[in-house]
CSV table of C-alpha atoms in Angstrom, one decimal:
chain,number,residue,atom,x,y,z
A,30,MET,CA,-0.1,0.0,0.1
A,31,LEU,CA,2.6,2.6,0.6
A,32,ASP,CA,4.8,2.0,-2.5
A,33,PRO,CA,3.6,5.3,-4.4
A,34,LEU,CA,5.0,7.1,-1.2
A,35,LEU,CA,8.8,5.0,-0.1
A,36,ASP,CA,10.8,6.9,-2.7
A,37,LYS,CA,8.7,10.1,-1.3
A,38,ARG,CA,11.0,12.1,1.3
A,39,LEU,CA,8.0,14.9,1.8
A,40,ILE,CA,4.1,13.8,2.3
A,41,PHE,CA,1.2,15.9,2.6
A,42,VAL,CA,-1.0,14.1,3.6
A,43,THR,CA,-4.4,16.7,3.5
A,44,GLY,CA,-8.9,16.2,3.4
A,45,LYS,CA,-11.6,16.9,4.5
A,46,GLY,CA,-12.7,17.6,8.3
A,47,GLY,CA,-13.8,14.8,10.0
A,48,VAL,CA,-12.4,11.8,7.4
A,49,GLY,CA,-9.4,10.7,9.5
A,50,LYS,CA,-6.9,12.5,8.3
A,51,SER,CA,-5.1,13.1,11.6
A,52,THR,CA,-5.3,9.5,12.5
A,53,VAL,CA,-4.3,8.4,8.9
A,54,THR,CA,-1.4,11.2,9.2
A,55,ALA,CA,-0.7,9.2,12.6
A,56,ALA,CA,-1.2,5.9,11.0
A,57,LEU,CA,1.2,6.5,8.5
A,58,GLY,CA,4.6,8.0,9.9
A,59,LYS,CA,4.6,5.3,12.7
A,60,ALA,CA,4.3,2.4,9.2
A,61,LEU,CA,6.8,4.1,7.5
A,62,ALA,CA,9.6,3.7,10.9
A,63,SER,CA,8.3,0.1,11.7
A,64,ARG,CA,9.6,-0.6,8.3
A,65,GLY,CA,13.3,1.5,9.6
A,66,LYS,CA,12.9,5.0,8.2
A,67,ARG,CA,13.6,7.5,10.4
A,68,THR,CA,10.2,9.7,10.2
A,69,LEU,CA,9.2,12.8,11.2
A,70,VAL,CA,6.0,13.7,12.0
A,71,LEU,CA,5.0,17.2,11.5
A,72,GLU,CA,1.3,19.6,12.9
A,73,THR,CA,0.0,23.1,11.6
A,74,ASP,CA,-3.1,23.3,13.8
A,75,THR,CA,-2.9,25.4,18.0
A,76,PHE,CA,-4.1,22.0,18.8
A,77,SER,CA,-2.6,18.7,19.3
A,78,ALA,CA,-4.4,15.3,17.7
A,79,MET,CA,-0.5,13.5,18.1
A,80,GLU,CA,-0.1,14.4,21.0
A,81,ASP,CA,-3.5,12.0,22.0
A,82,LEU,CA,-2.5,9.4,19.4
A,83,TYR,CA,1.0,9.3,20.3
A,84,GLY,CA,0.9,9.6,23.4
A,85,TYR,CA,3.6,12.4,23.9
A,86,GLU,CA,3.8,15.8,25.4
A,87,GLY,CA,5.2,18.4,22.6
A,88,THR,CA,7.8,20.7,24.3
A,89,GLY,CA,7.7,23.1,21.1
A,90,LEU,CA,9.5,23.0,17.4
A,91,GLU,CA,12.2,20.5,19.2
A,92,PRO,CA,11.0,17.3,17.4
A,93,VAL,CA,10.3,15.0,20.1
A,94,LYS,CA,11.6,11.5,19.5
A,95,LEU,CA,8.6,8.9,20.0
A,96,SER,CA,11.2,5.6,18.8
A,97,GLU,CA,14.5,4.4,17.7
A,98,THR,CA,12.7,5.7,14.2
A,99,LEU,CA,9.5,7.9,14.7
A,100,TYR,CA,9.4,11.6,16.4
A,101,ALA,CA,6.8,14.3,16.1
A,102,SER,CA,6.6,17.6,16.3
A,103,ASN,CA,3.7,20.7,16.5
A,104,LEU,CA,4.6,23.1,14.0
A,105,LEU,CA,2.8,26.1,16.4
A,106,ALA,CA,2.4,29.4,14.0
A,107,GLU,CA,4.7,31.5,16.4
A,108,ASP,CA,7.1,29.5,17.0
A,109,CYS,CA,7.4,29.4,13.2
A,110,PHE,CA,8.1,33.0,13.0
A,111,VAL,CA,10.7,33.5,15.6
A,112,ALA,CA,12.8,30.3,14.0
A,113,THR,CA,12.3,32.4,10.4
A,114,LEU,CA,13.1,35.8,12.3
A,115,THR,CA,16.2,34.1,13.9
A,116,ARG,CA,17.4,33.0,10.5
A,117,PHE,CA,17.2,36.8,9.4
A,118,VAL,CA,18.1,38.6,11.8
A,119,PRO,CA,21.0,38.5,14.5
A,120,GLY,CA,20.1,36.1,17.4
A,121,GLU,CA,16.3,34.8,18.6
A,122,ARG,CA,16.7,38.1,21.6
A,123,VAL,CA,16.4,40.1,18.7
A,124,ALA,CA,13.7,37.8,17.0
A,125,ARG,CA,12.1,38.1,20.6
A,126,ALA,CA,11.8,41.7,20.7
A,127,VAL,CA,10.4,42.4,17.1
A,128,ILE,CA,7.6,40.6,17.3
A,129,ASN,CA,7.2,41.4,20.5
A,130,ASN,CA,6.8,45.1,20.0
A,131,ARG,CA,3.5,45.9,19.3
A,132,VAL,CA,3.4,48.6,16.0
A,133,ALA,CA,5.6,45.1,14.5
A,134,ARG,CA,3.3,42.5,16.3
A,135,VAL,CA,-0.1,44.5,14.7
A,136,PHE,CA,1.6,44.3,11.4
A,137,PHE,CA,2.9,40.7,11.2
A,138,LYS,CA,-1.2,39.3,12.0
A,139,ALA,CA,-2.2,42.0,9.5
A,140,ALA,CA,0.6,40.9,6.5
A,141,PRO,CA,-1.4,37.3,4.3
A,142,SER,CA,0.0,34.3,4.7
A,143,VAL,CA,3.4,35.5,7.0
A,144,ASN,CA,2.0,32.8,9.4
A,145,GLU,CA,1.6,30.4,6.4
A,146,VAL,CA,5.4,30.8,4.6
A,147,THR,CA,7.2,30.0,8.5
A,148,ILE,CA,5.8,27.3,9.6
A,149,LEU,CA,6.7,25.8,5.5
A,150,ASP,CA,10.1,27.2,6.0
A,151,GLN,CA,9.9,25.1,9.5
A,152,ILE,CA,9.5,22.0,7.4
A,153,ARG,CA,12.0,23.0,4.8
A,154,VAL,CA,14.7,23.5,7.8
A,155,PHE,CA,13.8,20.1,8.6
A,156,TYR,CA,14.0,18.7,5.3
A,157,GLU,CA,17.6,19.5,4.5
A,158,ALA,CA,18.4,18.8,8.6
A,159,GLU,CA,21.5,16.6,7.2
A,160,ASP,CA,23.4,14.3,9.9
A,161,GLN,CA,27.4,13.5,8.7
A,162,GLY,CA,26.2,14.3,6.1
A,163,ASN,CA,23.0,12.1,4.8
A,164,PRO,CA,19.3,13.2,5.5
A,165,ARG,CA,18.5,13.6,9.4
A,166,TYR,CA,15.1,12.6,8.3
A,167,ASP,CA,14.4,9.7,5.6
A,168,HIS,CA,10.5,10.9,5.5
A,169,ILE,CA,8.5,14.4,6.8
A,170,VAL,CA,5.7,13.4,7.1
A,171,VAL,CA,2.9,16.9,7.4
A,172,ASP,CA,-1.0,16.7,9.0
A,173,LEU,CA,-1.8,19.1,6.8
A,174,PRO,CA,-5.2,21.7,7.0
A,175,ALA,CA,-8.5,20.8,5.7
A,176,SER,CA,-8.3,20.1,1.8
A,177,GLY,CA,-10.0,23.4,1.4
A,178,HIS,CA,-7.9,25.7,2.5
A,179,ALA,CA,-4.5,23.1,1.5
A,180,VAL,CA,-4.1,24.7,-1.9
A,181,THR,CA,-4.1,28.1,-1.2
A,182,PHE,CA,-1.0,27.1,2.2
A,183,LEU,CA,0.7,25.1,-0.2
A,184,ASN,CA,1.0,28.0,-3.0
A,185,VAL,CA,1.4,30.8,-0.4
A,186,PRO,CA,5.5,30.9,-1.2
A,187,ALA,CA,5.5,30.2,-4.8
A,188,THR,CA,2.5,33.7,-4.6
A,189,MET,CA,4.9,35.4,-2.1
A,190,ASN,CA,7.6,35.1,-4.3
A,191,GLY,CA,6.1,36.4,-7.1
A,192,MET,CA,4.7,39.7,-4.8
A,193,MET,CA,8.5,40.3,-4.4
A,194,ARG,CA,9.2,39.8,-7.9
A,195,GLY,CA,12.3,37.2,-6.6
A,196,ILE,CA,14.0,40.3,-5.1
A,197,GLY,CA,15.8,39.7,-1.8
A,198,PRO,CA,16.9,37.0,1.3
A,199,ILE,CA,13.0,36.1,1.5
A,200,ALA,CA,12.3,35.8,-1.7
A,201,LYS,CA,15.2,33.1,-2.1
A,202,MET,CA,13.4,31.5,1.1
A,203,THR,CA,9.8,31.2,-0.5
A,204,ALA,CA,11.1,30.2,-4.2
A,205,GLN,CA,13.4,27.1,-2.1
A,206,VAL,CA,10.1,25.8,-0.8
A,207,ALA,CA,8.0,26.4,-3.4
A,208,ALA,CA,10.8,24.5,-5.5
A,209,ILE,CA,10.4,22.1,-3.1
A,210,ILE,CA,6.5,21.7,-2.7
A,211,ASN,CA,6.2,21.6,-6.7
A,212,ASP,CA,8.8,19.1,-7.0
A,213,PRO,CA,6.6,15.7,-7.6
A,214,GLU,CA,9.6,13.4,-7.4
A,215,GLN,CA,11.0,13.8,-4.1
A,216,THR,CA,7.1,15.6,-2.4
A,217,ALA,CA,3.9,13.4,-2.1
A,218,ILE,CA,0.5,15.1,-2.2
A,219,ALA,CA,-1.9,12.7,-0.6
A,220,ALA,CA,-5.5,12.8,0.3
A,221,VAL,CA,-7.6,11.3,2.8
A,222,CYS,CA,-11.4,11.0,2.5
A,223,LEU,CA,-14.4,9.1,3.5
A,224,PRO,CA,-16.8,7.0,0.3
A,225,GLU,CA,-19.3,8.9,0.9
A,226,GLU,CA,-20.5,12.0,-1.3
A,227,MET,CA,-19.0,15.3,-0.2
A,228,PRO,CA,-15.4,14.3,0.8
A,229,VAL,CA,-15.3,12.3,-3.0
A,230,ASN,CA,-16.6,15.1,-4.3
A,231,GLU,CA,-13.5,17.5,-2.7
A,232,THR,CA,-10.8,14.8,-2.7
A,233,ILE,CA,-11.8,15.0,-6.8
A,234,GLU,CA,-12.1,19.1,-6.3
A,235,LEU,CA,-8.8,19.3,-4.5
A,236,ALA,CA,-7.0,17.6,-7.3
A,237,SER,CA,-7.9,19.6,-10.3
A,238,ASN,CA,-6.8,22.6,-8.1
A,239,LEU,CA,-3.6,20.7,-8.0
A,240,LYS,CA,-2.7,20.5,-11.4
A,241,GLY,CA,-4.3,23.9,-12.2
A,242,VAL,CA,-2.4,26.3,-9.5
A,243,LEU,CA,0.4,24.1,-8.7
A,244,GLY,CA,0.7,22.4,-11.8
A,245,ARG,CA,1.2,18.7,-9.9
A,246,PRO,CA,-0.7,15.8,-9.7
A,247,LEU,CA,-2.2,14.2,-6.6
A,248,THR,CA,-0.1,11.5,-5.6
A,249,LEU,CA,-2.2,8.8,-3.7
A,250,ALA,CA,-5.7,9.3,-2.6
A,251,ILE,CA,-6.6,7.8,0.7
A,252,ALA,CA,-10.6,6.2,1.6
A,253,ASN,CA,-10.4,5.9,4.8
A,254,MET,CA,-13.5,3.8,6.7
A,255,VAL,CA,-14.5,1.7,4.1
A,256,HIS,CA,-17.3,-1.2,4.8
A,257,ARG,CA,-16.2,-4.0,3.8
A,258,ALA,CA,-18.2,-7.1,1.9
A,259,PRO,CA,-19.8,-9.4,5.0
A,260,LEU,CA,-19.9,-12.2,2.4
A,261,HIS,CA,-17.9,-13.3,-0.4
A,262,ASP,CA,-19.3,-12.4,-4.0
A,263,ASP,CA,-19.6,-16.4,-5.0
A,264,ASP,CA,-22.6,-16.3,-1.7
A,265,ARG,CA,-24.0,-13.4,-2.8
A,266,PRO,CA,-27.1,-15.0,-4.8
A,267,ILE,CA,-27.5,-17.7,-2.2
A,268,PHE,CA,-27.6,-14.7,0.6
A,269,ASP,CA,-30.7,-12.5,-2.0
A,270,ALA,CA,-32.7,-15.8,-2.5
A,271,LEU,CA,-32.6,-16.2,1.3
A,272,LEU,CA,-33.1,-12.8,2.1
A,273,ALA,CA,-35.9,-12.3,-0.6
A,274,ARG,CA,-37.3,-15.9,1.1
A,275,VAL,CA,-36.9,-14.5,5.0
A,276,ARG,CA,-39.0,-11.3,3.8
A,277,ALA,CA,-41.8,-13.0,2.4
A,278,SER,CA,-42.3,-15.4,5.0
A,279,THR,CA,-42.1,-12.7,7.9
A,280,PRO,CA,-43.2,-9.3,6.1
A,281,GLY,CA,-41.2,-6.0,8.3
A,282,THR,CA,-38.5,-8.2,8.9
A,283,SER,CA,-36.2,-4.7,8.3
A,284,SER,CA,-38.1,-3.8,12.1
A,285,LEU,CA,-36.6,-6.2,13.8
A,286,LEU,CA,-32.9,-4.8,14.0
A,287,PHE,CA,-34.7,-2.5,16.2
A,288,ASP,CA,-36.3,-4.7,19.3
A,289,GLU,CA,-34.6,-5.3,21.6
A,290,GLU,CA,-34.1,-8.6,21.3
A,291,PRO,CA,-35.5,-11.8,19.4
A,292,THR,CA,-38.2,-13.2,20.2
A,293,ASP,CA,-37.7,-16.3,19.4
A,294,GLU,CA,-35.4,-18.2,17.0
A,295,SER,CA,-37.3,-17.4,14.0
A,296,ASP,CA,-36.5,-14.1,14.7
A,297,ALA,CA,-32.9,-14.4,15.8
A,298,LEU,CA,-32.4,-15.6,12.2
A,299,ALA,CA,-34.3,-13.0,10.1
A,300,ARG,CA,-31.8,-10.2,12.7
A,301,LEU,CA,-29.0,-11.5,11.4
A,302,VAL,CA,-30.4,-12.2,7.9
A,303,GLU,CA,-31.5,-7.9,7.8
A,304,GLY,CA,-28.3,-7.2,9.3
A,305,ASN,CA,-26.2,-8.9,6.9
A,306,ALA,CA,-28.1,-6.6,3.9
A,307,LEU,CA,-27.5,-3.6,5.7
A,308,ALA,CA,-24.0,-4.6,6.0
A,309,LEU,CA,-23.9,-5.4,1.9
A,310,GLY,CA,-26.2,-1.9,1.5
A,311,TRP,CA,-22.9,0.0,3.4
A,312,HIS,CA,-20.5,-1.6,1.5
A,313,ASP,CA,-22.5,-1.4,-1.9
A,314,ARG,CA,-23.1,2.3,-1.1
A,315,ASP,CA,-19.0,3.1,-1.0
A,316,GLN,CA,-17.8,0.6,-3.3
A,317,ARG,CA,-20.6,3.6,-5.5
A,318,TYR,CA,-18.4,6.8,-4.4
A,319,LEU,CA,-15.3,5.1,-5.0
A,320,GLY,CA,-15.6,4.4,-8.4
A,321,GLU,CA,-16.9,7.4,-8.5
A,322,LEU,CA,-13.7,9.0,-7.0
A,323,ARG,CA,-11.9,6.2,-9.3
A,324,SER,CA,-12.9,7.5,-12.4
A,325,HIS,CA,-12.3,11.4,-12.3
A,326,VAL,CA,-8.9,11.1,-9.9
A,327,ASP,CA,-5.8,9.6,-12.0
A,328,ALA,CA,-4.1,8.5,-8.7
A,329,PRO,CA,-3.8,5.7,-6.8
A,330,ILE,CA,-6.3,4.5,-4.5
A,331,ILE,CA,-5.9,2.7,-1.5
A,332,GLU,CA,-9.0,1.7,0.8
A,333,LEU,CA,-8.8,1.3,4.7
A,334,PRO,CA,-11.0,-1.1,6.2
A,335,ILE,CA,-13.6,0.6,9.4
A,336,PHE,CA,-11.5,-0.6,12.6
A,337,TYR,CA,-14.0,-0.5,16.0
A,338,GLU,CA,-11.1,-0.4,18.6
A,339,THR,CA,-11.8,1.9,21.4
A,340,SER,CA,-8.8,3.8,22.2
A,341,GLY,CA,-7.0,6.2,19.3
A,342,ASP,CA,-3.2,4.3,19.7
A,343,ASP,CA,-5.3,1.2,19.6
A,344,VAL,CA,-7.0,2.2,16.0
A,345,VAL,CA,-2.9,3.9,14.6
A,346,ALA,CA,-1.3,0.3,15.0
A,347,ARG,CA,-3.8,-1.0,13.4
A,348,VAL,CA,-4.6,1.6,10.6
A,349,ALA,CA,-0.5,0.6,10.2
A,350,ARG,CA,0.0,-2.1,10.1
A,351,GLN,CA,-2.7,-2.5,6.7
A,352,LEU,CA,-0.7,0.2,5.0
A,353,GLY,CA,2.7,-1.5,6.6
A,354,GLY,CA,1.1,-4.6,4.5
A,355,ASP,CA,-0.6,-6.8,7.3
A,356,SER,CA,-3.9,-8.0,6.7
A,357,SER,CA,-3.9,-10.6,9.1
A,358,SER,CA,-5.6,-9.2,11.3
A,359,LEU,CA,-8.9,-8.6,9.4
A,360,ASP,CA,-11.9,-11.1,9.9
A,361,HIS,CA,-12.6,-12.9,6.7
A,362,PRO,CA,-15.8,-12.6,4.9
A,363,LEU,CA,-19.0,-15.1,6.2
A,364,ALA,CA,-19.6,-17.9,4.3
A,365,ILE,CA,-22.6,-19.2,3.8
């Protein structure tokens, strides 16, 4: 499943709100790290999801080591702004003095896209970091804002560079960041979605906007929480005949799903059959939307099944194993 991403050093992950983007990002980082690759997972939000999913406490920009190969950090805008400013003025103390100046603070808050470009500049710093001549991180996985804002976010460096007409040290920095983002050989953009109408449409729109605005393709689409078929395809005609027979003998059996307890054996059997019919309906609906996604998005699409673990770290662990190609923990479809 990870093949489209294995040779990418920088992986941006986006998706419509509520599709499980942060969980998939955390699992993706864990899956890459489990291959022995030094992997850094970055967030760009005020409220950290990774601290809960990974069970750690952030300490500013400095990545926290979670295992031998997995690191994480949340890139808060003010910390990134100070870090970027420090690269252009002599020392953090001066940078802090500038940012704490009331007039300068009002100016920088009003100036468009300052936060975005300084966050992306900090990602560039991690991307270019080396240890003994080798990249410090084999992969950097970034949990981007929701897909409705992702293209604008990623296009900020190119826009700012154009405004500065490429002149000056800040323009040079924005050109470096834009070049990294637009390099499909080194950088991937993955979209997480649910097999539902709005997330699928937003993913299709994202893929189109990436080509139109950034001039680069979507690398990968990840369909999250896909309902698996409860039956083998070969068993479906038999099941359809059974369902028809149950409904003919006991009209209104679908309402049995909502009864507290079956009243007798025939009710119990009808409940089992109707439950499978409901699961088949969910599976068919998901496949219909996945077909829509495949027909409009020219990128590999991988499916992640629903997992019912109650804790976030357990879900991350199972999704990571699934991304890594281990499907042994999946239940097999029922056979009639």
